[in-house]
Short mmCIF file of C-alpha atoms in Angstrom, two decimals:
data_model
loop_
_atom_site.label_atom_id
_atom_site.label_comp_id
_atom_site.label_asym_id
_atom_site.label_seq_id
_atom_site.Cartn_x
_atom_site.Cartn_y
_atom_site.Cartn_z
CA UNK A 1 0.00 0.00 0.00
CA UNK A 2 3.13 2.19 -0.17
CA UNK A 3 2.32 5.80 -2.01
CA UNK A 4 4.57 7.63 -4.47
CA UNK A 5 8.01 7.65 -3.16
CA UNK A 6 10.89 9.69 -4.87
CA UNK A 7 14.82 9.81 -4.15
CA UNK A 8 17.08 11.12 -3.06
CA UNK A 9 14.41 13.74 -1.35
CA UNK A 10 17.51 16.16 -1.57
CA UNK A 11 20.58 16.58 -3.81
CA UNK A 12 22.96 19.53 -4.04
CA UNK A 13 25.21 19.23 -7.02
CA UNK A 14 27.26 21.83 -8.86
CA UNK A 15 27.04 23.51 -11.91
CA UNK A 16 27.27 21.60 -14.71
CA UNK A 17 26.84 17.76 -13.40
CA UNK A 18 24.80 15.57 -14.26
CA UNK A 19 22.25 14.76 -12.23
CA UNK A 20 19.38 11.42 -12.39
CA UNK A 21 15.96 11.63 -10.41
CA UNK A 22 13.98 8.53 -9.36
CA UNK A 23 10.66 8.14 -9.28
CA UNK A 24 9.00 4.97 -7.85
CA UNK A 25 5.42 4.83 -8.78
CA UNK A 26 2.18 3.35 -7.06
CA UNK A 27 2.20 -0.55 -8.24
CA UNK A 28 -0.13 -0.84 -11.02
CA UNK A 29 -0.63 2.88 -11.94
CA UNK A 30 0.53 2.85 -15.77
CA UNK A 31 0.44 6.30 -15.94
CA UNK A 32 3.76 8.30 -14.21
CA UNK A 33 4.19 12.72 -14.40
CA UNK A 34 6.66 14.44 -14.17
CA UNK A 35 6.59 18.26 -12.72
CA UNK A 36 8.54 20.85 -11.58
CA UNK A 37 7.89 23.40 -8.74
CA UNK A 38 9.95 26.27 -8.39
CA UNK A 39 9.88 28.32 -4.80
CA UNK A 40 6.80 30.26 -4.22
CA UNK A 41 5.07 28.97 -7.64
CA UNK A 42 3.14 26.19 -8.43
CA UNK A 43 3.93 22.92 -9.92
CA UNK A 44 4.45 22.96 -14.02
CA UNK A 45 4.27 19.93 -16.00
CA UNK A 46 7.19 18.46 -17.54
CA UNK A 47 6.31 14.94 -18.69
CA UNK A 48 4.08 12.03 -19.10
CA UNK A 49 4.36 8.82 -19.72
CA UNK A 50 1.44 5.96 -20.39
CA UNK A 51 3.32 2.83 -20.03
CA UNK A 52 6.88 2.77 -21.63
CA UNK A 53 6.32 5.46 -24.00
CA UNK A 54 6.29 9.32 -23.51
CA UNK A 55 2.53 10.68 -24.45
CA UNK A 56 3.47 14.23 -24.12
CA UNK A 57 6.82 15.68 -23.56
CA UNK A 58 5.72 18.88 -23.73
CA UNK A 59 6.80 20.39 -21.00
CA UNK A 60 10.76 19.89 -21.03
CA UNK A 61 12.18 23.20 -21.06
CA UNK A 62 15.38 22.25 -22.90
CA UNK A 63 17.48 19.16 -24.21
CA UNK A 64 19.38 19.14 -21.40
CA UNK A 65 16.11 17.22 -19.53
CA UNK A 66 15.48 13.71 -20.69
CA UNK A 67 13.40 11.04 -19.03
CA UNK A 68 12.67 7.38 -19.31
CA UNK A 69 10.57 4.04 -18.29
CA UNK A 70 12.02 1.47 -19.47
CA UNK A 71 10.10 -0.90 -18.05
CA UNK A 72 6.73 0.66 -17.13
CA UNK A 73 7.36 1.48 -13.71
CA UNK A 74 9.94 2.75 -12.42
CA UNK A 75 11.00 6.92 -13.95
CA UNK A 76 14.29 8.41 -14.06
CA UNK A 77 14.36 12.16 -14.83
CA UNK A 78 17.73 13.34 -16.04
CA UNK A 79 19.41 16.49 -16.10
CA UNK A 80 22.75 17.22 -18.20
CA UNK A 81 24.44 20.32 -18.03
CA UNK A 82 22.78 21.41 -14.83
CA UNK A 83 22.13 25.22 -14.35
CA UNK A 84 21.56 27.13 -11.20
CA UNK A 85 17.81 28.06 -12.59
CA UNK A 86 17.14 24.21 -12.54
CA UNK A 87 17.03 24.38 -8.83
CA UNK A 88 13.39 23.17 -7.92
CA UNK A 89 11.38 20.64 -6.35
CA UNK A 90 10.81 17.69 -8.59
CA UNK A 91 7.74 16.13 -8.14
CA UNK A 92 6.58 12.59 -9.61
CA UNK A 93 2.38 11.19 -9.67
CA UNK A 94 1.19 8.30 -11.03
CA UNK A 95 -2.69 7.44 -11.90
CA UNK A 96 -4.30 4.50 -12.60
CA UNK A 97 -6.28 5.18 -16.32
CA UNK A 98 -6.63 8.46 -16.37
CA UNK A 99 -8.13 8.76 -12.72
CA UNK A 100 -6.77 11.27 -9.77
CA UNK A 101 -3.14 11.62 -9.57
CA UNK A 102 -1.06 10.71 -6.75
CA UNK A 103 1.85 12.81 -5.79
CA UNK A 104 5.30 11.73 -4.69
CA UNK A 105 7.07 14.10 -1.75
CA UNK A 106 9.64 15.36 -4.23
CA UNK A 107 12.74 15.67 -4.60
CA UNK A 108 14.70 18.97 -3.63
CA UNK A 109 17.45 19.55 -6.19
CA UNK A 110 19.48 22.58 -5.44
CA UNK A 111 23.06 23.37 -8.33
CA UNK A 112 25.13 25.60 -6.93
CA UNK B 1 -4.90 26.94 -23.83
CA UNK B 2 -6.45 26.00 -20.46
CA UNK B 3 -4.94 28.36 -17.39
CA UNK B 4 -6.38 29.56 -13.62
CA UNK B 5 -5.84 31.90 -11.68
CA UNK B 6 -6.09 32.36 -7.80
CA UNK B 7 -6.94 35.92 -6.98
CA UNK B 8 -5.26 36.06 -3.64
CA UNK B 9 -1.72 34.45 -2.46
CA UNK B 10 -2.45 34.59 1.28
CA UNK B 11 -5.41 34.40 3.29
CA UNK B 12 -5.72 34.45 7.11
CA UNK B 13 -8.83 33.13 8.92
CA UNK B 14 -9.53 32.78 12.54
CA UNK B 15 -9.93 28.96 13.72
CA UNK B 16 -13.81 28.62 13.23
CA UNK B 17 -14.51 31.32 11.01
CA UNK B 18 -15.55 30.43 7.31
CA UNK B 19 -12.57 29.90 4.18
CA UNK B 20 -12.62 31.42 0.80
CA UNK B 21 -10.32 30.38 -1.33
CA UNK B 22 -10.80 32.09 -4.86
CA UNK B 23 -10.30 30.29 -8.18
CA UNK B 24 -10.99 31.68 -12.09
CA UNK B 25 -10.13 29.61 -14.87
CA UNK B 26 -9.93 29.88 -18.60
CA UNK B 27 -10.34 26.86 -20.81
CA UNK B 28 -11.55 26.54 -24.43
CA UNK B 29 -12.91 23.21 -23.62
CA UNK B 30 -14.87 21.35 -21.26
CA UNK B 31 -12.66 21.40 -18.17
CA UNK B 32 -11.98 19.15 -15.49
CA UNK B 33 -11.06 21.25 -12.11
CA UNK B 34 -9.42 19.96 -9.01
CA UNK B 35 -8.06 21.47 -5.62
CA UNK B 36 -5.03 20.03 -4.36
CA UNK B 37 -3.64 21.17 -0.69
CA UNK B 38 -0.14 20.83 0.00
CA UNK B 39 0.96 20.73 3.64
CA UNK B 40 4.87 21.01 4.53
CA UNK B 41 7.08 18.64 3.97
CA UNK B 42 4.07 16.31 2.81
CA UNK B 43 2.87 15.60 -1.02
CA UNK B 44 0.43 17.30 -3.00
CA UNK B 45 -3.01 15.88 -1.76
CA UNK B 46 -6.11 16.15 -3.75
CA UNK B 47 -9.15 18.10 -2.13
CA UNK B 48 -11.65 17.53 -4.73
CA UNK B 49 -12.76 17.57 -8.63
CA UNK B 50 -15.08 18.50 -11.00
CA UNK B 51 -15.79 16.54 -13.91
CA UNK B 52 -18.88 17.92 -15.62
CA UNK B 53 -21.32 16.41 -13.28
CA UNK B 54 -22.87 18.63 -9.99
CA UNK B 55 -21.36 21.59 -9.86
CA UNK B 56 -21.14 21.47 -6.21
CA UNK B 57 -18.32 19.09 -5.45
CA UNK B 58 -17.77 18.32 -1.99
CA UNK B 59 -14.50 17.35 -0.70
CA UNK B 60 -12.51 15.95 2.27
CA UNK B 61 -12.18 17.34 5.79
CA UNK B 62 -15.51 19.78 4.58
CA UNK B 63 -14.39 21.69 1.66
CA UNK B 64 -16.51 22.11 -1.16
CA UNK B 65 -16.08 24.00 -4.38
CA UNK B 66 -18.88 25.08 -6.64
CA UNK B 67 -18.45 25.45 -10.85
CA UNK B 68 -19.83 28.42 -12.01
CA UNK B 69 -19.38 28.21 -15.75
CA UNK B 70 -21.10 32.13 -16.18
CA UNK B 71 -17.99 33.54 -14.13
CA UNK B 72 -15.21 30.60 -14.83
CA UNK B 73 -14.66 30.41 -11.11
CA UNK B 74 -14.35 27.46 -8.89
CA UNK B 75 -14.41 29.27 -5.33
CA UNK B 76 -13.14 26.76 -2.48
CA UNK B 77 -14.99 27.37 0.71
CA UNK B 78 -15.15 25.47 4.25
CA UNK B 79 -17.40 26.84 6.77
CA UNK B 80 -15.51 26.34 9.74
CA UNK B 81 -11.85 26.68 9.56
CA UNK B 82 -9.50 24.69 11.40
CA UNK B 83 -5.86 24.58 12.61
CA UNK B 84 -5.23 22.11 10.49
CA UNK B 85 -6.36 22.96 7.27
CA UNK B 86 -3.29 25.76 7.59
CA UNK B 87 -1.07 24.60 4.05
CA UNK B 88 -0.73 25.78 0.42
CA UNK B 89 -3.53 25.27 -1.76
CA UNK B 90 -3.45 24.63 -5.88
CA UNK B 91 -6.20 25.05 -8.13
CA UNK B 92 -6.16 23.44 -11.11
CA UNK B 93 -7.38 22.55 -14.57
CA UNK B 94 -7.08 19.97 -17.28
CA UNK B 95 -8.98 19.13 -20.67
CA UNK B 96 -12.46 17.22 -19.65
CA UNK B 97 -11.35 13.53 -20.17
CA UNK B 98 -7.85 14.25 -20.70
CA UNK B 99 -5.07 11.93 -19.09
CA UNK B 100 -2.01 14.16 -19.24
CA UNK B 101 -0.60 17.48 -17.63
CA UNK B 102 -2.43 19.41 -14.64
CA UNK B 103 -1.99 23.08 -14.87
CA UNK B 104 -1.70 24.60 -11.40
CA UNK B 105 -2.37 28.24 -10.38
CA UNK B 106 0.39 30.25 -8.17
CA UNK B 107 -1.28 28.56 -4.84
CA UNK B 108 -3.00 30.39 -1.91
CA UNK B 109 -1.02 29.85 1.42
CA UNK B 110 -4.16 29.83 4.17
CA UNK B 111 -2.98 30.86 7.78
CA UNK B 112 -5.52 30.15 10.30
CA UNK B 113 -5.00 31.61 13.87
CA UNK B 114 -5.82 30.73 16.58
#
């Protein structure tokens, strides 16, 4: 019965690593989003997946974000290049057809 | 292109008076609307939804929001506020039907003293 769950919940890196996100969804939910929540604003989408397969990628800002689901379960959201504006809260759901979304507790990334 | 808008980024209530919460959206579509709270340190948590049936959805822990399609506003509202209910809250809107991205507003932060 365990929820969303995300790690690491924080990581500091420095300008210009590379940095990988994890995103552990609820069993079952084939459906996984990806958003981004800067201080003081509210979350924006970045991408979402049905499955394997990306259904809207909309939402990446730039080439240096790519994500994947390899196997239909687990995300990984990866950053290249990282830049002090990508500081945020990452935040991972998951939904079971199209139904309510459940939110991870996100993932604190701050590039110094 | 489908946005909201909440009208006011803080609110402060006394424990036991009523909440407002104000919402306007703007959606060429049929929209879906939600209210998710967001306590801290805990993940987003949803309140409630409308989905193009009553247009007074009631929530948990006694919110309610009511659809007013004549003034694209979905007003959150709880008659008796309590300590607890003190977080962030998010509207938000999506396509009717749709299965991708939530579009949040800039959140109200609701203080509630004592």
């Amino acid at each position: 019965g365990a929820g969303v769950s995300q790690t690491p919940s924080n990581k500091v890196t420095e300008k210009g690593k590379y940095v990988e996100l994890r995103c552990d969804p609820i069993s079952g939910h084939t459906a996984l989003y990806w958003y981004r929540q800067s201080l003081g604003q509210g979350p924006e989408f970045l991408i979402y997946f049905q499955g394997t397969g990306a259904a809207d990628d909309s939402g990446l800002p730039n080439d240096r974000f790519f994500a994947v689901r390899p196997e239909g379960s687990v995300s990984t959201l990866k950053i290249q290049r990282t830049e002090r504006g990508d500081s945020a809260v990452y935040l991972c759901a998951s939904s079971h057809s199209g139904n309510e979304q459940f939110f991870g507790p996100g993932t604190r990334l701050t590039v110094l | 292109a489908q946005s909201v808008t909440q009208l006011d980024s803080h609110v402060s209530v006394s424990e036991g008076t009523p909440v407002l919460l104000r919402c306007n959206y703007s959606s060429s579509y049929s929209p879906s609307l939600f209210w998710y709270v967001q306590h801290p340190n805990k993940g987003l948590q949803l309140l409630l939804k409308y989905t193009s049936a009553a247009t007074l959805v009631k929530g948990i822990n006694g919110f309610e929001a009511e659809f007013k399609k004549s003034e694209t506003s979905f007003h959150l509202t709880k008659p008796s506020a309590h300590m607890s209910d003190a977080a962030e809250y998010f509207c938000v809107v999506t396509l009717s039907g749709n299965t991708g991205k939530l579009i949040f507003g800039q959140g109200t932060t609701l203080q509630v003293k004592p």
